[in-house]
mmCIF file of C-alpha atoms in Angstrom:
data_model
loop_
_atom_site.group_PDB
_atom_site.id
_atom_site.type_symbol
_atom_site.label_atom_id
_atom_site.label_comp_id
_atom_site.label_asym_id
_atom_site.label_seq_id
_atom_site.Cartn_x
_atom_site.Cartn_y
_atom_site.Cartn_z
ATOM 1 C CA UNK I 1 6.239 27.634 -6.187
ATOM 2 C CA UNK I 2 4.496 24.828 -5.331
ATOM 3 C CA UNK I 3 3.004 23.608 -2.038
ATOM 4 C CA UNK I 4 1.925 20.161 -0.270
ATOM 5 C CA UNK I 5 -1.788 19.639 -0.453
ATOM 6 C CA UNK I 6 -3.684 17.168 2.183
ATOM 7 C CA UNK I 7 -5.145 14.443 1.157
ATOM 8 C CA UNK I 8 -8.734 15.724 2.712
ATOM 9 C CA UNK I 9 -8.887 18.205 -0.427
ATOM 10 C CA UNK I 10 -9.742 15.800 -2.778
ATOM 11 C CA UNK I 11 -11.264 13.064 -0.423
ATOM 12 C CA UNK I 12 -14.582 13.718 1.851
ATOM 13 C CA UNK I 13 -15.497 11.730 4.999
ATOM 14 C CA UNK I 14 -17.884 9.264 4.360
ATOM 15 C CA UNK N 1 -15.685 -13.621 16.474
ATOM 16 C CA UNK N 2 -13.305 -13.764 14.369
ATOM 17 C CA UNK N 3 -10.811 -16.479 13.179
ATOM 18 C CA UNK N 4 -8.532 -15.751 10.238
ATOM 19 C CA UNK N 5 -6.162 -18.290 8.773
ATOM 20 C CA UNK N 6 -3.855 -17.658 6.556
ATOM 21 C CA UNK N 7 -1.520 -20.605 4.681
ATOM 22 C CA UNK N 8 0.669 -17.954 3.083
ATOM 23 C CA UNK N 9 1.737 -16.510 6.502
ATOM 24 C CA UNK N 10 4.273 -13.935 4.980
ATOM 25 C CA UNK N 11 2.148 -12.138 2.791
ATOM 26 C CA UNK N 12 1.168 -10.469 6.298
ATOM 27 C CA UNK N 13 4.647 -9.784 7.582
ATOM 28 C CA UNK N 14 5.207 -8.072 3.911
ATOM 29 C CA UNK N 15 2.044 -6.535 3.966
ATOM 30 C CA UNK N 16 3.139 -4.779 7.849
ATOM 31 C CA UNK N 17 6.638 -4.043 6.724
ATOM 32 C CA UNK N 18 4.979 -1.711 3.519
ATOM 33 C CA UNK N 19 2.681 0.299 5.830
ATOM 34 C CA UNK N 20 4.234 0.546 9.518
ATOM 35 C CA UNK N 21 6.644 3.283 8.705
ATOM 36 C CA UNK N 22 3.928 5.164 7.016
ATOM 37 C CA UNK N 23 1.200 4.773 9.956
ATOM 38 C CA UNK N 24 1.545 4.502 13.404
ATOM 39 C CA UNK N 25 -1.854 3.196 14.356
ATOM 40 C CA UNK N 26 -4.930 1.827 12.168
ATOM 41 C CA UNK N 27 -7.847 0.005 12.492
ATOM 42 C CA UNK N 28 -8.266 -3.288 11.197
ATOM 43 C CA UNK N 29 -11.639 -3.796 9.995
ATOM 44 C CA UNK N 30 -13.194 -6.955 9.810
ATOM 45 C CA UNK N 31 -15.967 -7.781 7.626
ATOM 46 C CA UNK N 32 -17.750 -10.660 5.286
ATOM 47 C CA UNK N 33 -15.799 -9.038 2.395
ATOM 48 C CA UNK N 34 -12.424 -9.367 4.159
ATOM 49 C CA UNK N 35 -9.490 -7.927 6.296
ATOM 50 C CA UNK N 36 -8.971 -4.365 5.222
ATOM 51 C CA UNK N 37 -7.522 -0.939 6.605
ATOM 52 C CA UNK N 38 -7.641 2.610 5.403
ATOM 53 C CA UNK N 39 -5.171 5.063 7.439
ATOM 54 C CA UNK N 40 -3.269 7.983 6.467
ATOM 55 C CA UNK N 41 -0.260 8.791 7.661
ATOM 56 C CA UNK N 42 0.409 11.561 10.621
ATOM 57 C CA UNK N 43 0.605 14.627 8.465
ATOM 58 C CA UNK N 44 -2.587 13.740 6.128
ATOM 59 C CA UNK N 45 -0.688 14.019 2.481
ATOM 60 C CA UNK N 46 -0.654 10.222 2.250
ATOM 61 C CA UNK N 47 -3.496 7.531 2.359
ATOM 62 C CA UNK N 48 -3.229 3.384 2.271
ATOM 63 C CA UNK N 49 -6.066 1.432 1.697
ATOM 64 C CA UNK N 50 -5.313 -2.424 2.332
ATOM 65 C CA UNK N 51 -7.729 -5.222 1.042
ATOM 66 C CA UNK N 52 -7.416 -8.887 1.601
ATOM 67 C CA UNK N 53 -10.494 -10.467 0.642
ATOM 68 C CA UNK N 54 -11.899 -13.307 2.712
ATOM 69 C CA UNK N 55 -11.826 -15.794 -0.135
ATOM 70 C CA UNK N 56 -7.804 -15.655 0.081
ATOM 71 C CA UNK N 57 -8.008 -16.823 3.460
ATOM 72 C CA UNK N 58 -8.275 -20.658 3.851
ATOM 73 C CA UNK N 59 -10.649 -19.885 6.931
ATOM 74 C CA UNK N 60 -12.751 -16.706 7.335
ATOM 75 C CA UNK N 61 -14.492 -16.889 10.218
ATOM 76 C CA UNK N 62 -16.173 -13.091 11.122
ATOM 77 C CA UNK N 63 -19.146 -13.494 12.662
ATOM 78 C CA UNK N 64 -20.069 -9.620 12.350
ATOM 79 C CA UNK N 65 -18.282 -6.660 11.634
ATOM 80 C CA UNK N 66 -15.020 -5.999 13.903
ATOM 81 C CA UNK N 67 -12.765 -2.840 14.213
ATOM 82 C CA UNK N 68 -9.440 -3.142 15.950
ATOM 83 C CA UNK N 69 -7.448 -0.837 16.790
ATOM 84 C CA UNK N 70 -3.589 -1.578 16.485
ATOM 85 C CA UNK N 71 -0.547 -0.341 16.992
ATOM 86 C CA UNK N 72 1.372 -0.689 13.526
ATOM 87 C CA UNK N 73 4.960 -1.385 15.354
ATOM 88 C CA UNK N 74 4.152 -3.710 18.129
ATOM 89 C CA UNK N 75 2.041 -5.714 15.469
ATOM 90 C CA UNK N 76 5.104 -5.629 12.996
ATOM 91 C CA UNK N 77 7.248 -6.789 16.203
ATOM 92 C CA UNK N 78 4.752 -9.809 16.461
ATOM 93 C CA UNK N 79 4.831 -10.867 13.168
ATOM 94 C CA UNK N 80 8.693 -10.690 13.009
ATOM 95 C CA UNK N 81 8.201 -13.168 15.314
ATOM 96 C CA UNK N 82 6.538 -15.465 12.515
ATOM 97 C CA UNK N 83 8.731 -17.855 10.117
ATOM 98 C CA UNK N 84 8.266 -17.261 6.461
ATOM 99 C CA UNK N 85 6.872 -20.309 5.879
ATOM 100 C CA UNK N 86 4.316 -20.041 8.949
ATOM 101 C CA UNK N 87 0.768 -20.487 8.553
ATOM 102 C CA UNK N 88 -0.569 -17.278 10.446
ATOM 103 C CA UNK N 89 -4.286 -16.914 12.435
ATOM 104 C CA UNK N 90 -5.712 -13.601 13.279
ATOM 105 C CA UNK N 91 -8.129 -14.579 16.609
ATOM 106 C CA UNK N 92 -10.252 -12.075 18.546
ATOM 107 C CA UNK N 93 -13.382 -11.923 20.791
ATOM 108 C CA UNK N 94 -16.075 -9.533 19.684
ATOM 109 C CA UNK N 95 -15.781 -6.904 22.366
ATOM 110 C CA UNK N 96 -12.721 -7.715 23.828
ATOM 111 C CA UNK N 97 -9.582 -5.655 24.095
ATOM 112 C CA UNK N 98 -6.629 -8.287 22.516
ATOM 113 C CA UNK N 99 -5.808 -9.622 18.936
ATOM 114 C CA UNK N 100 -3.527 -12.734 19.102
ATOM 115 C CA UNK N 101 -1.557 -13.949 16.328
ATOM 116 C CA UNK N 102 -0.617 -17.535 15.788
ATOM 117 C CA UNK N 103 1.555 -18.619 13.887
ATOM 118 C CA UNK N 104 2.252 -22.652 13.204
ATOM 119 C CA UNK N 105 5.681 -24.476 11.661
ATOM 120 C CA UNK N 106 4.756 -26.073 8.318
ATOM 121 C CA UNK N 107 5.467 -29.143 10.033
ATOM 122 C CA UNK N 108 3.284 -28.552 12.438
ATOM 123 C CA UNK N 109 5.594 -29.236 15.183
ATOM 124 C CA UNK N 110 5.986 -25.759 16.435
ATOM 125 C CA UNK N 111 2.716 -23.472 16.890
ATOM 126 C CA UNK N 112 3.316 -19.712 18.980
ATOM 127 C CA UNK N 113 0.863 -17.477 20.207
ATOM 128 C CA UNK N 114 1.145 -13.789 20.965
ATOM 129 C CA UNK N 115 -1.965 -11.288 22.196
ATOM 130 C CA UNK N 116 -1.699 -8.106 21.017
ATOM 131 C CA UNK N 117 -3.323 -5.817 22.856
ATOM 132 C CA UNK N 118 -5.818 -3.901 20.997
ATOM 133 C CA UNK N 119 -6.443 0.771 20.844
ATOM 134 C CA UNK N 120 -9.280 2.849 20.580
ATOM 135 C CA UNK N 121 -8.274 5.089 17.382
ATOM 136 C CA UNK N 122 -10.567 7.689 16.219
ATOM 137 C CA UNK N 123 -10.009 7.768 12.712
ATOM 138 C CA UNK N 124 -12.066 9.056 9.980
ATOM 139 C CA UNK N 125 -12.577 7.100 7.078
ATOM 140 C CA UNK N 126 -12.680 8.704 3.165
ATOM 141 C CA UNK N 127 -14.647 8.485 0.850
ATOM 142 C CA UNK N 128 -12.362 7.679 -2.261
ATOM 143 C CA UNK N 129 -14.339 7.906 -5.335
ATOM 144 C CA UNK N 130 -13.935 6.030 -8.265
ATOM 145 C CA UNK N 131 -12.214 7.616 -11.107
ATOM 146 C CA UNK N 132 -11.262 7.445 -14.358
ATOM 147 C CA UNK N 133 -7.421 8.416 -14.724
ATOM 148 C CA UNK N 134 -5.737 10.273 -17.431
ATOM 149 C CA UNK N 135 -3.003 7.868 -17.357
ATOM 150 C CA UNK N 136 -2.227 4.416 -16.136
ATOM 151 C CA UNK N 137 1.698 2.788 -15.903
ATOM 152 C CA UNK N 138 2.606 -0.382 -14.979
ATOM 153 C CA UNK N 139 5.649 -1.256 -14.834
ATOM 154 C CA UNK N 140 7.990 -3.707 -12.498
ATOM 155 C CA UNK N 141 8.166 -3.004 -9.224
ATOM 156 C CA UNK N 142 11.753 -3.012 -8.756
ATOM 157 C CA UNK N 143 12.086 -0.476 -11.165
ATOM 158 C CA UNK N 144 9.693 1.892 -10.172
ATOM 159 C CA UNK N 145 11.847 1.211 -6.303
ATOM 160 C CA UNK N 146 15.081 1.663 -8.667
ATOM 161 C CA UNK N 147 13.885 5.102 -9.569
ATOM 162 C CA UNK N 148 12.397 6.473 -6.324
ATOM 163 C CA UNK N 149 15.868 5.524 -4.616
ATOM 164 C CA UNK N 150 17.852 7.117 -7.322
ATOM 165 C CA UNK N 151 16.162 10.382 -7.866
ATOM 166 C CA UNK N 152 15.744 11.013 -3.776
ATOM 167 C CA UNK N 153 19.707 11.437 -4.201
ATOM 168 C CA UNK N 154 18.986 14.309 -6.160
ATOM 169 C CA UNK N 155 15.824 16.408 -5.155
ATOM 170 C CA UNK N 156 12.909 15.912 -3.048
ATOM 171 C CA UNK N 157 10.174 16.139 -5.573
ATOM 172 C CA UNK N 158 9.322 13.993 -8.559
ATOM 173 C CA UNK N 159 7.512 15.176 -11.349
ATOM 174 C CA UNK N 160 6.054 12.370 -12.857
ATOM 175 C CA UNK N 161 4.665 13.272 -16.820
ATOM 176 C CA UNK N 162 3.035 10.861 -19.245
ATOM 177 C CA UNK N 163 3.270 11.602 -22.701
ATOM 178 C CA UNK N 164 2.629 9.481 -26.163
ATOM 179 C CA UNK N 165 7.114 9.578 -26.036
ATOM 180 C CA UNK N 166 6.409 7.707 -22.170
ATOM 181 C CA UNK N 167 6.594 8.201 -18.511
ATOM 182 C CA UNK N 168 9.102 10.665 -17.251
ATOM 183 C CA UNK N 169 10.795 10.943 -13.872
ATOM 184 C CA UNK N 170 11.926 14.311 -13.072
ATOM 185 C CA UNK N 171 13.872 16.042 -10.252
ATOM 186 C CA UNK N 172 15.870 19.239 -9.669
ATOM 187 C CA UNK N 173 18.409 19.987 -6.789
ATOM 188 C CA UNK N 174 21.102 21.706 -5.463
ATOM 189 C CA UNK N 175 23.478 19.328 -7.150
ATOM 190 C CA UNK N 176 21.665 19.506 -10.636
ATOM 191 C CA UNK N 177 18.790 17.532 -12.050
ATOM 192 C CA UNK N 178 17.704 14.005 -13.186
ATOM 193 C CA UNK N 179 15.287 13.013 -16.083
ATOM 194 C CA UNK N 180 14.053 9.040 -16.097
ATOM 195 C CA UNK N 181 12.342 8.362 -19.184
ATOM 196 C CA UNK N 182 10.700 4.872 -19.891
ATOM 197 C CA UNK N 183 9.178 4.150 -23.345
ATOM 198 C CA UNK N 184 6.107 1.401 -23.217
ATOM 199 C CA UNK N 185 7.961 -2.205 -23.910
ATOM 200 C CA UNK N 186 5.631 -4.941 -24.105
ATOM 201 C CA UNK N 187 8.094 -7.377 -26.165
ATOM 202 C CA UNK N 188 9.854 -8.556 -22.953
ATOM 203 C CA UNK N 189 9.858 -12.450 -22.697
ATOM 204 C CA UNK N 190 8.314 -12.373 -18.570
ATOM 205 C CA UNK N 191 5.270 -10.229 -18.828
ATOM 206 C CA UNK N 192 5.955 -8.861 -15.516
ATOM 207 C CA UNK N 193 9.026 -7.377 -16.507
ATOM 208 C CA UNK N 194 6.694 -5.384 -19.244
ATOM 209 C CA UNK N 195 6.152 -1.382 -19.340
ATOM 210 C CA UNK N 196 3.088 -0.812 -19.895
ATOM 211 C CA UNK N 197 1.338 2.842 -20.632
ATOM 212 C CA UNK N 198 -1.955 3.909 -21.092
ATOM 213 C CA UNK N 199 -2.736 7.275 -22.161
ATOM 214 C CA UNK N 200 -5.854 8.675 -22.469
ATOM 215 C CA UNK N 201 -4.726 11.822 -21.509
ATOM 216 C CA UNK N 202 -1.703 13.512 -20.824
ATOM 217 C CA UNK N 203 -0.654 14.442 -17.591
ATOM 218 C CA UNK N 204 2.153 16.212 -15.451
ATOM 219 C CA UNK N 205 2.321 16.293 -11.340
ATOM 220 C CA UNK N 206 4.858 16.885 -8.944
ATOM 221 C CA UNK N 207 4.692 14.567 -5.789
ATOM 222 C CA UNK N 208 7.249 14.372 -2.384
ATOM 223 C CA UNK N 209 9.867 11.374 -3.035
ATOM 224 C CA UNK N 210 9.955 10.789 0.530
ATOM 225 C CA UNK N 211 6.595 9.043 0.446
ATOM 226 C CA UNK N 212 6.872 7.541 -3.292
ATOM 227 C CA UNK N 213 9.882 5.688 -1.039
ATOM 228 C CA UNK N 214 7.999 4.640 1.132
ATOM 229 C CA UNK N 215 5.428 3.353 -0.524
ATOM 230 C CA UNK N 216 8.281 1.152 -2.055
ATOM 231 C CA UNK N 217 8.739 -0.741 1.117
ATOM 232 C CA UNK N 218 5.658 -2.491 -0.421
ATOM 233 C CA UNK N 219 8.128 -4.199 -3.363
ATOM 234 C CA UNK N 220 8.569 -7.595 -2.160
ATOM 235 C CA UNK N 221 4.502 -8.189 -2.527
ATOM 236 C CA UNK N 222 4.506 -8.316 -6.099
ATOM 237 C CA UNK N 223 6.547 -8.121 -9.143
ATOM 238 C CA UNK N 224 4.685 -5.297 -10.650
ATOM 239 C CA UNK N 225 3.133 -1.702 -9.725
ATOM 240 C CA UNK N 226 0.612 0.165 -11.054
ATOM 241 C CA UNK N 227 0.863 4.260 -11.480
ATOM 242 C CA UNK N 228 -2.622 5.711 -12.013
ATOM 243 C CA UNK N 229 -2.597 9.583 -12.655
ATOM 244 C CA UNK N 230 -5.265 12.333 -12.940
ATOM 245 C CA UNK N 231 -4.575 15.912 -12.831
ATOM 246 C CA UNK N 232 -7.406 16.469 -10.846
ATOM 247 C CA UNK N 233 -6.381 14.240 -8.285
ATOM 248 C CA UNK N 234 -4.148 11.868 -5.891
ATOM 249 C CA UNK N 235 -1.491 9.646 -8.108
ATOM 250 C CA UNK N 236 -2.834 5.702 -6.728
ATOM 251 C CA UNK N 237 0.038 3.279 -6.612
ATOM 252 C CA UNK N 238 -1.042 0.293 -6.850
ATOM 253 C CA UNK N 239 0.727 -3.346 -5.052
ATOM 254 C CA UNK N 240 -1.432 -6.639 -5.832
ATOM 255 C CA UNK N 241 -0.925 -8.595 -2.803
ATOM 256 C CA UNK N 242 -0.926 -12.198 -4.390
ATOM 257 C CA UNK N 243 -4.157 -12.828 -5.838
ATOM 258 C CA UNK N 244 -5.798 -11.776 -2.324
ATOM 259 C CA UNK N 245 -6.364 -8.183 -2.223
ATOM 260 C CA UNK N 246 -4.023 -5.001 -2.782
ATOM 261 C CA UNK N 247 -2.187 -1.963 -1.109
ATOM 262 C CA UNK N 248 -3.157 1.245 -3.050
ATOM 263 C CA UNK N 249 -1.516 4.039 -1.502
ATOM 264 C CA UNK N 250 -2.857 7.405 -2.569
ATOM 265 C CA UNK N 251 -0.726 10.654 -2.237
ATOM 266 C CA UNK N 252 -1.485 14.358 -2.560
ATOM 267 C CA UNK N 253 -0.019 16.212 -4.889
ATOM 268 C CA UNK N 254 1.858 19.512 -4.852
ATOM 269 C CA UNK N 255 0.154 22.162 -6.241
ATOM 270 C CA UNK N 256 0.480 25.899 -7.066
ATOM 271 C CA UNK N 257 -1.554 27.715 -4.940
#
């Protein structure tokens, strides 16, 4: 099963 | 501060109509580069980043760098307000707390302005890194819409998968399943009507259709969208906005945890 990942996993604050 | 014409006055109300379902409030930053905005949308699985560079602008007037906050409805409401073939001007004060639009007849003989007032939003901004995908699509935009519409009947999730056979669409619900397969077709007599795929790799990700359909709303800026997929990351689909800028909107895939 697969679940919704964020967007902040793969992208850092700059 | 800051004085932003622009001749081609519905790019703007096209370019508001493709984001303000997706965000609720941005800021608009300002800068020597151009007009840009990065948001995500409320629950953080989606990201648009919005360039119009200042050369697309007949006059760029930003004296230093502005951030202003808006409220994504009220400004679509304004610019509804805006004929197609209106020139539009984005006015503000540095430090104050309105934006107002203006928009002026082609003729000249009618010219409307509405102030906008302006929000403090405390948004982060991302780093997105540059990348080198494992596969690229282009295709037209209408088609890529087409398929998003069509396979939203049907499931919730798209897995999109690049091959050397194509690009294939594929969904799975409680009425059955649905498989879109396009093949690369370059031999098309408009080249924006052309499928284009490159492969460097192949790759395989399941996304939500509700925001591939959204991102949609973003079909009337250009005849062609760009698909650009890594396994390792967020699919980037890619609007040109005339030959001013772009809407990339970047979404989060599903993943097995």
């Amino acid at each position: 099963l697969k679940s919704q990942a964020r967007i902040s996993r793969f992208f850092r604050c700059s | 501060m800051l004085e932003l014409r622009l001749v081609q006055g519905s790019l703007l109300k096209k370019v508001l109509e493709s984001i303000k379902d997706l965000v609720n409030d941005a800021n608009f930053d300002c800068s020597s580069t151009g007009f840009s905005l990065q948001a995500m949308d409320s629950s953080h699985v989606a990201l648009v980043s919005l360039l119009l560079r200042s050369e697309g602008f007949e006059h760029y007037r930003c004296d230093r760098n502005l951030s202003m906050g808006m409220n994504l409805g009220n400004m679509s409401k304004m610019l509804k307000c805006a004929g197609n073939d209106d020139i539009i001007t984005i006015k503000a004060d540095d430090g104050g707390d309105t934006v107002t639009f203006m928009f002026e007849s082609p003729t000249q003989d009618k010219i409307a302005d509405f102030e906008m007032k302006l929000m403090d939003i405390d948004s982060e901004h991302l780093g997105i890194p540059d990348a080198e995908y494992h596969s690229i699509v282009r295709m037209p935009s209408s088609e890529f819409q087409r398929i998003c519409k069509d396979l939203s009947t049907i499931g919730d999730t798209v897995v999109i998968s690049v091959t050397k056979e194509g690009v294939k669409f594929s969904t799975a619900g409680d009425i059955g399943t649905a498989n879109i397969v396009l093949r690369q077709n370059t031999t098309v007599d408009k080249p924006e009507d052309a499928i284009v795929i490159e492969m460097n790799e192949p790759v395989s990700l399941s996304f939500a259709l509700r925001y591939m359909n959204s991102f949609t709303k973003a079909t009337p800026l250009s005849d062609t969208v760009t698909i650009s997929l890594s396994s390792e990351l967020p699919v980037v689909v890619e609007y040109k906005v005339a030959e001013m800028g772009y809407i990339r909107y970047y979404l989060a895939p599903k993943i097995e945890e």
